[in-house]
PDB file of C-alpha atoms in Angstrom:
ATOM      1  CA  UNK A1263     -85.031   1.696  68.821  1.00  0.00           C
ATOM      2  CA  UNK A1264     -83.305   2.014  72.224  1.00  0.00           C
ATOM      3  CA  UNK A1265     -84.501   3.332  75.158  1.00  0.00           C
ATOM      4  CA  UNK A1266     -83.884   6.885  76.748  1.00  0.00           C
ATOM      5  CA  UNK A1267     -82.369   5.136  79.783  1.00  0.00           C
ATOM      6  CA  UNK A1268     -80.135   2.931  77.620  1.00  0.00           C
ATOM      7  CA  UNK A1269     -78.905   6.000  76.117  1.00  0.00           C
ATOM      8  CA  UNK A1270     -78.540   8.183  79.409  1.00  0.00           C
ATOM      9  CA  UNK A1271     -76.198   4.754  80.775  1.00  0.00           C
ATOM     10  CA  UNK A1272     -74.376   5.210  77.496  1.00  0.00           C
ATOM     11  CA  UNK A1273     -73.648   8.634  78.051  1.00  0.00           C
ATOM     12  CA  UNK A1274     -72.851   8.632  81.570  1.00  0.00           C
ATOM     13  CA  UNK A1275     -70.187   5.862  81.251  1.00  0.00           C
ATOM     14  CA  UNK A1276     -68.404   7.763  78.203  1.00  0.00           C
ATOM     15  CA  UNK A1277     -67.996  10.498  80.735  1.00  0.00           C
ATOM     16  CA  UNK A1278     -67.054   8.524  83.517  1.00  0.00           C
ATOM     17  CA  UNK A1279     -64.486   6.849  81.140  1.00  0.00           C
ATOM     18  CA  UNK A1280     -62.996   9.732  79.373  1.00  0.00           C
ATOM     19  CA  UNK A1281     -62.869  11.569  82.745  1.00  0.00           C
ATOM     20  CA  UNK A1282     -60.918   8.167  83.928  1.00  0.00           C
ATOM     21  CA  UNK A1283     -58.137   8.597  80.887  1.00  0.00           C
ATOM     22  CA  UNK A1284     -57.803  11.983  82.263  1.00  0.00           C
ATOM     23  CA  UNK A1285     -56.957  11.182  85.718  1.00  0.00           C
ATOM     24  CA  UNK A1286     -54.321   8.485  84.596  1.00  0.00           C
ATOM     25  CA  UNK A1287     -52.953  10.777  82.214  1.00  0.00           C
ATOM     26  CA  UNK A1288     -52.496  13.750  84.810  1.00  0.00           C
ATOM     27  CA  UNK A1289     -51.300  10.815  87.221  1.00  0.00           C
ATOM     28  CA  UNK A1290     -48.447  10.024  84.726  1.00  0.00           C
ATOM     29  CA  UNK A1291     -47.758  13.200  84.212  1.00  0.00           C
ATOM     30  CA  UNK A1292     -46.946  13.790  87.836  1.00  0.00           C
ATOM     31  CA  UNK A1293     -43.885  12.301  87.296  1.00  0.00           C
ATOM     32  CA  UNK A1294     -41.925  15.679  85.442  1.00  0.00           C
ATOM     33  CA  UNK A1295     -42.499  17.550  89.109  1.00  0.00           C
ATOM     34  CA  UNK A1296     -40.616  14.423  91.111  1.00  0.00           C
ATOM     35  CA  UNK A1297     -38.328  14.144  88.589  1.00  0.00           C
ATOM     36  CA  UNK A1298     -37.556  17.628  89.189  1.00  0.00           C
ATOM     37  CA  UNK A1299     -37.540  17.681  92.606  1.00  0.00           C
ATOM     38  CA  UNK A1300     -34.533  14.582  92.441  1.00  0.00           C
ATOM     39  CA  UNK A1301     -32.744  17.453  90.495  1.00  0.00           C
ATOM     40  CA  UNK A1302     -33.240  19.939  93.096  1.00  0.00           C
ATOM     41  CA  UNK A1303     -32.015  17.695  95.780  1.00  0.00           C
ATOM     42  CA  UNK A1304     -28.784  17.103  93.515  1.00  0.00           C
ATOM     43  CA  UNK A1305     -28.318  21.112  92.990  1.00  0.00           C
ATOM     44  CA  UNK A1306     -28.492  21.403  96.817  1.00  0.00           C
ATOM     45  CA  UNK A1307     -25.711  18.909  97.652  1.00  0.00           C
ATOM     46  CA  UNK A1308     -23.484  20.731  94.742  1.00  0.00           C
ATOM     47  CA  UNK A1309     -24.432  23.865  96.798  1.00  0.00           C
ATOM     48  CA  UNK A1310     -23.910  23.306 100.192  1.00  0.00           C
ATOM     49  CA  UNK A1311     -20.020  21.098  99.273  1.00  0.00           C
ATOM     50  CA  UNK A1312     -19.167  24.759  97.968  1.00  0.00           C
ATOM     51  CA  UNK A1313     -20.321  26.978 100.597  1.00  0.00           C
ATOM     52  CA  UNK A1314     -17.969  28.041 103.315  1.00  0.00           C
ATOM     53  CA  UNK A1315     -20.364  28.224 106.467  1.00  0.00           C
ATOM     54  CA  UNK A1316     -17.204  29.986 108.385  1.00  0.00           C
ATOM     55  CA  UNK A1317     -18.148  33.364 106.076  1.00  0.00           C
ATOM     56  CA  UNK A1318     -21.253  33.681 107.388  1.00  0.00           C
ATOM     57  CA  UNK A1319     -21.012  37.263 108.390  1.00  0.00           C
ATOM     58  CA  UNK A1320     -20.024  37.995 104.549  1.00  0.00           C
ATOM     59  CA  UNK A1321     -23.123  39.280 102.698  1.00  0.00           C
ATOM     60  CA  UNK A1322     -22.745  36.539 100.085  1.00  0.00           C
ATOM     61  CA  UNK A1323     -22.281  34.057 102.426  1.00  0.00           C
ATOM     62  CA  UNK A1324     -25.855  35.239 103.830  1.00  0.00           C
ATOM     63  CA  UNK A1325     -27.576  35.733 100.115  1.00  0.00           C
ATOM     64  CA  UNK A1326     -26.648  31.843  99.590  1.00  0.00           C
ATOM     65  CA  UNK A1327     -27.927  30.731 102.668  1.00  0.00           C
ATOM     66  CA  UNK A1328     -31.306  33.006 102.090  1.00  0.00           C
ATOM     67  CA  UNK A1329     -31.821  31.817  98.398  1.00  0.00           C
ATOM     68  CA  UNK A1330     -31.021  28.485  99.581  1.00  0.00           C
ATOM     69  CA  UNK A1331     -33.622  28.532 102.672  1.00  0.00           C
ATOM     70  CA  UNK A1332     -36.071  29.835 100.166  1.00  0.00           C
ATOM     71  CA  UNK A1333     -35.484  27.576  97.495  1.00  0.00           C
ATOM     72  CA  UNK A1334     -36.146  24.673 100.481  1.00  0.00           C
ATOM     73  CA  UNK A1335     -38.953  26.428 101.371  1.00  0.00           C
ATOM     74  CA  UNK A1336     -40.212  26.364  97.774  1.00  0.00           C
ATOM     75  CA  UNK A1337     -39.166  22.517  97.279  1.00  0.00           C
ATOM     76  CA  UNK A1338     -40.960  21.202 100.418  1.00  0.00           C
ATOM     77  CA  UNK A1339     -43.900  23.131  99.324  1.00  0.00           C
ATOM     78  CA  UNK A1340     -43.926  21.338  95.870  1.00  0.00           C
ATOM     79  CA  UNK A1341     -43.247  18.213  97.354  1.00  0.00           C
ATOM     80  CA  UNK A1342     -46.302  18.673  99.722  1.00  0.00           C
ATOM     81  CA  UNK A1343     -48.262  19.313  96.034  1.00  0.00           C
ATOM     82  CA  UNK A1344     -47.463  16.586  94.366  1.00  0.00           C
ATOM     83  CA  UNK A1345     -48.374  14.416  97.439  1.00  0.00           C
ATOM     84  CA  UNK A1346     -51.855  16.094  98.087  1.00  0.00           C
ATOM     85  CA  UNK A1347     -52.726  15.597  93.941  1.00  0.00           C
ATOM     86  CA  UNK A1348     -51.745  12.244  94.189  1.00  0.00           C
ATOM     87  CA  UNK A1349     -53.904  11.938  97.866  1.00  0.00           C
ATOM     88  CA  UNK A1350     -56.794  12.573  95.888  1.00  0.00           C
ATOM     89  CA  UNK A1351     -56.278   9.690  93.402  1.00  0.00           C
ATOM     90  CA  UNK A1352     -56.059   7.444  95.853  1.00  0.00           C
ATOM     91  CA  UNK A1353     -59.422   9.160  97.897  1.00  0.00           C
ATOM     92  CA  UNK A1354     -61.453   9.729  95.418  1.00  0.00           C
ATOM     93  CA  UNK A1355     -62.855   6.423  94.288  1.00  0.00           C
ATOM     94  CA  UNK A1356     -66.928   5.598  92.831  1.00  0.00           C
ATOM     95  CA  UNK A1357     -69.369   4.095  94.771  1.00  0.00           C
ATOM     96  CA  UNK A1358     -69.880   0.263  94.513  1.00  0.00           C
ATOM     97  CA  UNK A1359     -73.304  -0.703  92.370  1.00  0.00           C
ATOM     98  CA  UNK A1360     -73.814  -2.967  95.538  1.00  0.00           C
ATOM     99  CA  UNK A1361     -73.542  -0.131  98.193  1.00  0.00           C
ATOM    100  CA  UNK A1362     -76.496   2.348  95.864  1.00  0.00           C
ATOM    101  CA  UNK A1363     -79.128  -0.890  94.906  1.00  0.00           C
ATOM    102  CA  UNK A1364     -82.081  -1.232  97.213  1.00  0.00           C
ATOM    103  CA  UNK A1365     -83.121  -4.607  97.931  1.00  0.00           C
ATOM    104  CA  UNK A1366     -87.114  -4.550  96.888  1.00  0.00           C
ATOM    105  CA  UNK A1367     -89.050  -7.718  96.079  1.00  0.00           C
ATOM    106  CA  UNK A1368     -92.102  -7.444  94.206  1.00  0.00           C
ATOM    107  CA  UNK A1369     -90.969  -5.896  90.888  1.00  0.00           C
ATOM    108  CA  UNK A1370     -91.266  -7.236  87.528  1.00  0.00           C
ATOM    109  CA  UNK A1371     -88.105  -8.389  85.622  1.00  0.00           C
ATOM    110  CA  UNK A1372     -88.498  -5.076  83.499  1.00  0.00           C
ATOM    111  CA  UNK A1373     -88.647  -3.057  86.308  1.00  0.00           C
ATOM    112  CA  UNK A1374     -85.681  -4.601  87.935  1.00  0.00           C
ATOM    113  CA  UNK A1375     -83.861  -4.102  84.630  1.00  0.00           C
ATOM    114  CA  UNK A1376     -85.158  -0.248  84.642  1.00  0.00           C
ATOM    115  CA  UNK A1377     -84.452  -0.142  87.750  1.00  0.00           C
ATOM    116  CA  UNK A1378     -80.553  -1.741  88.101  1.00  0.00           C
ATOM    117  CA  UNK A1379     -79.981   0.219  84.726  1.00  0.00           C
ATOM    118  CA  UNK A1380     -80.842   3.602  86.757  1.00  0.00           C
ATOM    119  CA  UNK A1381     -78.668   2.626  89.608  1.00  0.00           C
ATOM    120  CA  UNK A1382     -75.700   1.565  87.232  1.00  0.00           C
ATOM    121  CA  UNK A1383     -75.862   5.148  85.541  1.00  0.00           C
ATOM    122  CA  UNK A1384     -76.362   6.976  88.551  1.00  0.00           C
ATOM    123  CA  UNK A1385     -73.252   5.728  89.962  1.00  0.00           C
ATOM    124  CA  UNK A1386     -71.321   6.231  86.496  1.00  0.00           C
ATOM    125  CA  UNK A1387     -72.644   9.864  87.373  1.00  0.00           C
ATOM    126  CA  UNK A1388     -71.732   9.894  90.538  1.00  0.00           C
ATOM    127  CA  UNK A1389     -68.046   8.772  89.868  1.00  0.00           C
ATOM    128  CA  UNK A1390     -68.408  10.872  86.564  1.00  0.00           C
ATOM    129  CA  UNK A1391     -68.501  14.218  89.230  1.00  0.00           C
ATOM    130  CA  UNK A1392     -65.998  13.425  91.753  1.00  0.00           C
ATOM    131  CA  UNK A1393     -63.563  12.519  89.290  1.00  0.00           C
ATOM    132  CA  UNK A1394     -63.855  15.719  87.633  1.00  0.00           C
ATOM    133  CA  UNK A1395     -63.991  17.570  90.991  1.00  0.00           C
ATOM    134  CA  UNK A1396     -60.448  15.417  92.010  1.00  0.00           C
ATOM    135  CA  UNK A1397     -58.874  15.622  88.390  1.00  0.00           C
ATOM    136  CA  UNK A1398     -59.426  19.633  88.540  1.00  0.00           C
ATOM    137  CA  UNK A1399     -57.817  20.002  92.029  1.00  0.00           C
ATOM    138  CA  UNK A1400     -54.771  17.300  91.264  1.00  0.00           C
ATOM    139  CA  UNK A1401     -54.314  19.118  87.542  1.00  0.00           C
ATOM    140  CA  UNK A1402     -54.068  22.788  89.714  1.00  0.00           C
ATOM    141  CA  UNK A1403     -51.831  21.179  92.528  1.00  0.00           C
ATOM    142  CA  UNK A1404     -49.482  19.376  89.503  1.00  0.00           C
ATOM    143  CA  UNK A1405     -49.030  22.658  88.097  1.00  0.00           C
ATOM    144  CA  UNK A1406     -48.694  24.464  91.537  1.00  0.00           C
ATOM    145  CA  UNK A1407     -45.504  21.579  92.213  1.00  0.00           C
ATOM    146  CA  UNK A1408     -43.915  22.587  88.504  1.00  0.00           C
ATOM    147  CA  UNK A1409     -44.085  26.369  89.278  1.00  0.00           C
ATOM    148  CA  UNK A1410     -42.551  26.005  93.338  1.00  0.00           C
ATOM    149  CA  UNK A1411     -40.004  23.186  92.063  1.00  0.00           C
ATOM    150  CA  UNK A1412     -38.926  26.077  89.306  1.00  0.00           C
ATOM    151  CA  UNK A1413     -39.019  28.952  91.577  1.00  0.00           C
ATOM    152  CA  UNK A1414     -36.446  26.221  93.192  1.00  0.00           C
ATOM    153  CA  UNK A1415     -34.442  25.984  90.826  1.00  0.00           C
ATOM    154  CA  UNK A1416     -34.137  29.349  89.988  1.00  0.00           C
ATOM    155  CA  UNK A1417     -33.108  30.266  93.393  1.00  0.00           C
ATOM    156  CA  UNK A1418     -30.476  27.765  93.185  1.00  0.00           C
ATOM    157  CA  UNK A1419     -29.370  29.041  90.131  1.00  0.00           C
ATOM    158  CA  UNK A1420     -29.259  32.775  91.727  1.00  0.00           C
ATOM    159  CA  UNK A1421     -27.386  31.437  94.478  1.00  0.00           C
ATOM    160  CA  UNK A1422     -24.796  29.685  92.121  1.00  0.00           C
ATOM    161  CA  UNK A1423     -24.368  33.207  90.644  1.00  0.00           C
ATOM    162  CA  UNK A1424     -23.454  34.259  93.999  1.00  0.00           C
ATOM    163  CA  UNK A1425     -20.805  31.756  94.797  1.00  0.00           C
ATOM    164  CA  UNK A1426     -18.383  33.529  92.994  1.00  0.00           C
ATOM    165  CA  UNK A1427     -18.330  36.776  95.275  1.00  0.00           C
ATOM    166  CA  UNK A1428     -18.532  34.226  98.099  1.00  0.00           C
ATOM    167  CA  UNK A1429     -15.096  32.673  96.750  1.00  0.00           C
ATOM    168  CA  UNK A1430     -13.706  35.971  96.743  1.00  0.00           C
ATOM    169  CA  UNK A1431     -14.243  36.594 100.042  1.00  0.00           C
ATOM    170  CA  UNK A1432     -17.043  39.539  99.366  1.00  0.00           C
TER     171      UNK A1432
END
């Protein structure tokens, strides 16, 4: 039969690990925002070759450059999201085994094996919790980038509406 601590180390490093494929796969998935945010760049350029800067005193002329002030706004802002979720990967690393193990002589080999088995699931613990804690945050932030890069888009797309009128001299 195996021991309680052999069990609790077992445990621990399934979170730790499953927690782990959950980070990567939130990591990867960080990808759709930046991909959109190329797209937005592209819809800008198409944007600003069309719009006469000369009108400016037309009131389409000013709803395009509003939207498209906003919809910078809105893709710096996701930008700045996808960089602070991908921050955390980078900053929110485990301890090393060698950095939480106390150096005491005198113990018996089982002891020192109880002991070193402790230490090894107390940092699986350890990096169990902050990579929860960091996953949570970088999930919240990739989702925060998807919503501000659409909002983007969207104004783009409003302000393509409006190039029409702007055309036309309205």
């Amino acid at each position: 039969m195996r021991r309680i601590t052999q069990f609790h180390l077992e445990h621990v490093q399934a979170l730790f690990l499953n927690e782990r494929s959950r980070r990567e796969g939130i990591r990867g998935s960080l990808s759709t925002p930046v991909a959109a945010i190329s797209f937005a760049v592209f819809a800008f350029s198409s944007l600003s070759v069309e719009v006469d800067p000369e009108r400016w005193r037309q009131a389409s002329t000013l709803a395009i450059f509003v939207l498209g002030a906003a919809a910078a706004i809105a893709l710096f802002a996701s930008a700045w999201q996808v960089l602070m979720a991908e921050w955390l990967f980078v900053y929110h690393e485990p301890p090393r085994l060698v950095d939480l193990l106390d150096d005491v002589e005198g113990r018996s080999d089982a002891e020192e094996e109880a002991h070193v088995r402790a230490m090894l699931a107390a940092s699986y613990a350890v990096a169990y919790e902050r990579y929860l804690q960091g996953n949570a945050i970088s999930a919240r932030r990739r989702t925060w980038a998807l919503r501000l890069i659409l909002l983007s888009l969207l104004l783009q797309a409003l302000a393509f509406v409006i190039l029409p009128f702007h055309r036309a001299g309205w």
